[in-house]
Short mmCIF file of C-alpha atoms in Angstrom, two decimals:
data_model
loop_
_atom_site.label_atom_id
_atom_site.label_comp_id
_atom_site.label_asym_id
_atom_site.label_seq_id
_atom_site.Cartn_x
_atom_site.Cartn_y
_atom_site.Cartn_z
CA MET P 669 81.41 124.23 3.34
CA LYS P 670 79.04 121.37 2.53
CA LYS P 671 79.37 119.96 6.03
CA ILE P 672 78.52 123.32 7.59
CA ARG P 673 75.47 123.80 5.38
CA VAL P 674 74.10 120.38 6.40
CA GLY P 675 74.60 121.33 10.05
CA VAL P 676 72.57 124.45 9.64
CA MET P 677 69.75 122.72 7.86
CA GLY P 678 69.71 120.04 10.51
CA ILE P 679 69.35 122.61 13.29
CA ALA P 680 66.53 124.40 11.43
CA SER P 681 64.67 121.12 10.90
CA PHE P 682 65.01 120.20 14.54
CA ILE P 683 63.58 123.55 15.69
CA MET P 684 60.63 123.34 13.28
CA LEU P 685 59.84 119.81 14.47
CA ALA P 686 59.88 121.08 18.08
CA GLY P 687 57.31 123.78 17.16
CA CYS P 688 59.56 126.68 18.09
CA ASN P 689 60.34 129.90 16.33
CA VAL P 690 63.88 130.60 15.27
CA PRO P 691 65.37 133.40 17.42
CA SER P 692 65.99 136.26 15.07
CA GLN P 693 68.92 137.54 17.04
CA ILE P 694 71.05 134.36 17.09
CA ASP P 695 74.15 134.79 14.99
CA ILE P 696 75.99 131.75 13.69
CA ASN P 697 79.62 132.45 13.15
CA ILE P 698 80.46 130.24 10.19
CA ASN P 699 84.11 130.91 10.74
CA GLY P 700 84.02 128.77 13.86
CA ASP P 701 84.16 131.62 16.43
CA LYS P 702 82.30 131.42 19.71
CA GLU P 703 78.60 132.17 19.50
CA GLN P 704 77.40 135.49 21.03
CA SER P 705 73.91 136.56 21.82
CA GLU P 706 72.86 140.13 21.07
CA PRO P 707 70.44 140.29 23.99
CA SER P 708 73.36 139.61 26.30
CA LYS P 709 75.17 142.60 24.84
CA VAL P 710 72.12 144.77 25.33
CA GLN P 711 71.80 143.54 28.88
CA GLU P 712 75.43 144.45 29.56
CA VAL P 713 74.82 147.95 28.30
CA LYS P 714 71.77 148.33 30.48
CA ASN P 715 73.61 147.02 33.51
CA SER P 716 76.54 149.37 32.95
CA ALA P 717 74.39 152.52 32.81
CA PRO P 718 72.09 153.58 35.66
CA SER P 719 68.37 153.26 35.11
CA SER P 720 66.07 156.26 35.09
CA SER P 721 65.24 155.69 38.74
CA ASP P 722 68.92 155.20 39.56
CA THR P 723 69.75 158.49 37.87
CA GLN P 724 67.14 160.31 39.91
CA SER P 725 68.45 158.66 43.04
CA VAL P 726 72.03 159.68 42.27
CA ALA P 727 70.97 163.22 41.41
CA GLY P 728 68.86 163.34 44.54
CA ASN P 729 71.76 162.20 46.67
CA ALA P 730 74.02 164.78 45.05
CA THR P 731 71.45 167.50 45.74
CA ILE P 732 71.07 166.41 49.34
CA SER P 733 74.84 166.29 49.75
CA LYS P 734 75.25 169.74 48.25
CA PHE P 735 72.47 171.16 50.40
CA LYS P 736 73.96 169.60 53.50
CA THR P 737 77.36 171.07 52.71
CA ALA P 738 75.91 174.56 52.27
CA THR P 739 73.88 174.22 55.46
CA ASP P 740 76.88 172.97 57.40
CA SER P 741 78.96 175.82 56.03
CA THR P 742 76.33 178.33 57.09
CA THR P 743 76.07 176.73 60.49
CA ILE P 744 79.83 176.90 60.98
CA THR P 745 79.90 180.55 59.94
CA SER P 746 77.03 181.36 62.28
CA GLU P 747 78.70 179.56 65.15
CA ALA P 748 81.94 181.36 64.41
CA LEU P 749 80.16 184.70 64.52
CA GLN P 750 78.46 183.80 67.76
CA LYS P 751 81.76 182.83 69.33
CA LYS P 752 83.43 186.05 68.15
CA PRO P 753 83.18 188.53 71.04
CA VAL P 754 81.31 191.75 70.40
CA LYS P 755 83.66 194.58 71.27
CA SER P 756 82.03 197.31 73.29
CA SER P 757 82.84 200.98 73.06
CA TYR P 758 85.24 202.14 75.74
CA PRO P 759 86.29 205.51 77.19
CA VAL P 760 89.47 207.20 76.00
CA LYS P 761 91.37 210.29 77.04
CA GLU P 762 90.58 213.62 75.42
CA ASN P 763 93.21 215.49 73.45
CA ALA P 764 94.04 219.13 74.13
CA ILE P 765 91.48 220.45 71.63
CA GLU P 766 88.70 218.33 73.10
CA GLU P 767 89.56 219.40 76.61
CA ASP P 768 89.15 223.00 75.47
CA THR P 769 85.82 222.32 73.73
CA TRP P 770 82.48 223.04 75.36
CA TYR P 771 80.17 222.94 72.35
CA TRP P 772 79.89 221.01 69.08
CA ARG P 773 77.98 222.07 65.97
CA ILE P 774 76.26 219.67 63.52
CA THR P 775 77.70 219.75 59.98
CA GLU P 776 75.29 217.39 58.17
CA ALA P 777 71.65 217.87 57.13
CA GLN P 778 70.34 215.37 59.68
CA VAL P 779 72.18 213.46 62.39
CA ASN P 780 71.02 210.90 64.96
CA LEU P 781 71.49 211.50 68.65
CA ARG P 782 72.23 207.96 69.89
CA LYS P 783 71.38 206.40 73.23
CA GLU P 784 74.72 204.56 73.40
CA PRO P 785 78.12 205.28 71.79
CA TYR P 786 77.87 203.03 68.73
CA ILE P 787 76.31 203.31 65.28
CA HIS P 788 73.50 200.76 65.76
CA SER P 789 72.28 202.20 69.03
CA GLN P 790 68.75 203.53 69.34
CA SER P 791 68.17 207.03 68.00
CA MET P 792 66.83 209.42 70.61
CA ALA P 793 66.39 212.42 68.35
CA VAL P 794 67.26 213.79 64.92
CA LEU P 795 69.55 216.81 64.99
CA GLU P 796 69.62 219.40 62.24
CA ARG P 797 72.53 221.11 60.49
CA ASP P 798 74.10 223.95 62.53
CA GLU P 799 72.39 222.82 65.72
CA GLU P 800 74.72 223.25 68.67
CA LEU P 801 75.29 220.73 71.45
CA GLU P 802 76.85 221.13 74.86
CA TYR P 803 79.82 218.79 75.26
CA LEU P 804 79.74 216.79 78.51
CA HIS P 805 83.40 215.72 78.16
CA HIS P 806 82.86 211.99 77.86
CA LYS P 807 84.69 210.48 74.88
CA TYR P 808 84.32 206.86 73.73
CA VAL P 809 85.75 204.82 70.87
CA ASP P 810 83.88 201.99 69.10
CA PRO P 811 86.57 199.40 68.19
CA ASN P 812 84.30 197.81 65.58
CA ASP P 813 84.48 200.78 63.19
CA GLU P 814 86.92 203.17 64.94
CA ARG P 815 84.26 205.86 65.37
CA ILE P 816 84.74 208.40 68.15
CA TRP P 817 81.63 209.33 70.12
CA TYR P 818 81.00 212.32 72.36
CA GLU P 819 78.36 212.58 75.04
CA VAL P 820 76.37 215.77 74.49
CA GLN P 821 73.27 217.60 75.63
CA THR P 822 70.82 219.45 73.42
CA TRP P 823 69.47 222.83 74.45
CA GLU P 824 66.19 221.00 75.21
CA GLY P 825 67.98 218.87 77.80
CA LYS P 826 68.27 215.56 75.91
CA ILE P 827 71.51 213.73 76.64
CA GLY P 828 72.99 211.25 74.19
CA TRP P 829 75.93 210.44 71.92
CA VAL P 830 77.00 211.93 68.60
CA SER P 831 79.71 210.78 66.19
CA SER P 832 82.80 212.93 65.72
CA ARG P 833 82.36 212.54 61.95
CA VAL P 834 79.36 214.90 61.81
CA ILE P 835 80.39 217.77 64.10
CA ILE P 836 82.90 220.55 64.45
CA LYS P 837 83.95 222.60 67.41
CA SER P 838 81.78 225.60 68.26
CA ASP P 839 81.65 228.30 70.89
CA GLY P 840 77.99 227.72 71.78
CA ARG P 841 76.87 231.15 70.63
CA TYR P 842 73.69 229.63 69.20
CA TYR P 843 73.29 226.81 71.71
CA SER P 844 69.89 228.00 72.86
CA ASP P 845 67.18 230.05 71.28
CA TYR P 846 67.19 232.50 74.16
CA ALA P 847 70.89 233.36 73.96
CA ASP P 848 71.07 237.02 73.15
CA THR P 849 74.35 238.89 73.02
CA GLU P 850 72.54 242.20 72.63
CA GLU P 851 72.12 242.12 76.40
CA ILE P 852 75.91 242.06 76.79
CA ASP P 853 77.82 245.32 77.09
CA TYR P 854 81.29 243.95 77.82
CA TRP P 855 83.43 240.86 77.35
CA GLN P 856 86.22 239.99 79.78
CA VAL P 857 89.46 238.34 78.66
CA THR P 858 90.04 234.94 80.32
CA VAL P 859 93.54 234.03 79.04
CA ASN P 860 96.94 235.56 79.78
CA GLN P 861 96.94 237.45 76.50
CA ALA P 862 95.07 237.32 73.20
CA ASN P 863 95.20 238.92 69.78
CA LEU P 864 92.72 241.57 68.78
CA ARG P 865 92.34 241.01 65.03
CA ALA P 866 91.52 243.29 62.13
CA GLU P 867 88.97 240.84 60.68
CA PRO P 868 86.83 238.05 62.20
CA SER P 869 89.26 235.28 61.25
CA ILE P 870 92.11 233.46 62.98
CA SER P 871 94.32 234.20 59.98
CA SER P 872 93.68 237.96 60.08
CA LYS P 873 96.48 240.26 61.22
CA SER P 874 96.69 241.34 64.84
CA VAL P 875 95.98 244.98 65.60
CA GLY P 876 96.78 244.72 69.29
CA ILE P 877 97.18 242.53 72.36
CA VAL P 878 94.69 242.30 75.22
CA HIS P 879 95.43 240.76 78.61
CA ASN P 880 93.78 238.69 81.29
CA GLN P 881 90.91 240.47 83.09
CA ASP P 882 90.75 243.25 80.47
CA TYR P 883 87.23 244.50 79.73
CA LEU P 884 86.26 244.94 76.08
CA GLU P 885 83.21 246.93 75.08
CA PHE P 886 80.94 244.90 72.83
CA LEU P 887 80.01 246.77 69.65
CA GLN P 888 77.00 244.49 69.03
CA ASP P 889 78.42 242.73 65.99
CA THR P 890 78.98 238.97 65.85
CA VAL P 891 80.39 236.81 63.05
CA LEU P 892 80.58 233.00 62.89
CA ASP P 893 83.51 231.56 60.92
CA PRO P 894 82.21 228.22 59.48
CA SER P 895 85.70 227.04 58.59
CA ASP P 896 86.61 226.38 62.22
CA GLY P 897 83.45 227.07 64.20
CA ARG P 898 84.84 230.19 65.88
CA THR P 899 82.58 233.07 66.77
CA TRP P 900 84.07 236.57 66.69
CA TYR P 901 82.93 239.64 68.59
CA HIS P 902 83.53 243.19 67.45
CA VAL P 903 84.95 245.02 70.45
CA GLU P 904 86.75 248.14 71.59
CA THR P 905 89.42 248.35 74.26
CA SER P 906 89.58 250.97 76.98
CA ASP P 907 92.34 252.62 74.90
CA GLY P 908 89.99 253.00 71.94
CA LEU P 909 91.49 250.15 69.89
CA ILE P 910 88.81 248.45 67.77
CA GLY P 911 89.02 244.91 66.45
CA TRP P 912 87.68 241.36 66.64
CA ILE P 913 88.16 238.96 69.54
CA SER P 914 87.48 235.21 69.55
CA SER P 915 84.71 233.98 71.80
CA ARG P 916 87.09 231.26 73.00
CA VAL P 917 89.16 233.72 75.03
CA VAL P 918 86.44 235.84 76.65
CA LEU P 919 83.44 235.53 78.94
CA ARG P 920 80.53 237.80 79.59
CA GLY P 921 81.78 240.78 81.60
#
């Protein structure tokens, strides 16, 4: 212990004679271990952690990388959409009901008459509920949403397309403002045979059978059945049988 103490005093004397200050952070391990300098430890810590500017740089790089990834992803998606072919509406065959339909009636408050047979086509006019349209017997399907479109004509002469989702079949009784059944005295049967019904409904009981070319006197009473779009005429046969006949099986006599 005495030898160590002398060594320390000798070092202190030497430093004072040299006119230097004793470093406050030098530790002397009196147990004989290797000397270590605290500033070196501090320097190691600083070197191991990024500086403030380094942190900003790393964060900035991460932000740029993230932004680039999102942009690339968006670009890929956009390119994929551009490469995906846009499916156009195409004509399809009518079913039996459509072949037998000459008029459609609007079922919604307001409906667009479209220039082309797809939902995003330009609107040519706004159609109102219960407005009737002449069916031009052109049927298309849009494969993008499975909508069926019919080409129609308004009573004003506008031709366009209407979706099957907003119409029902009609007989065209109210197709134009000038249609007036009061000018009609007789209806003529156009099918082989048809039921004359007790009430203006397809579910009403039959009170008799009428045949092709038969003339039925019109009793000036008309009823529209909204459940199926049928119009019914109150008529009387030449035999004096009175009942209701569907407008779908007769023409003006």
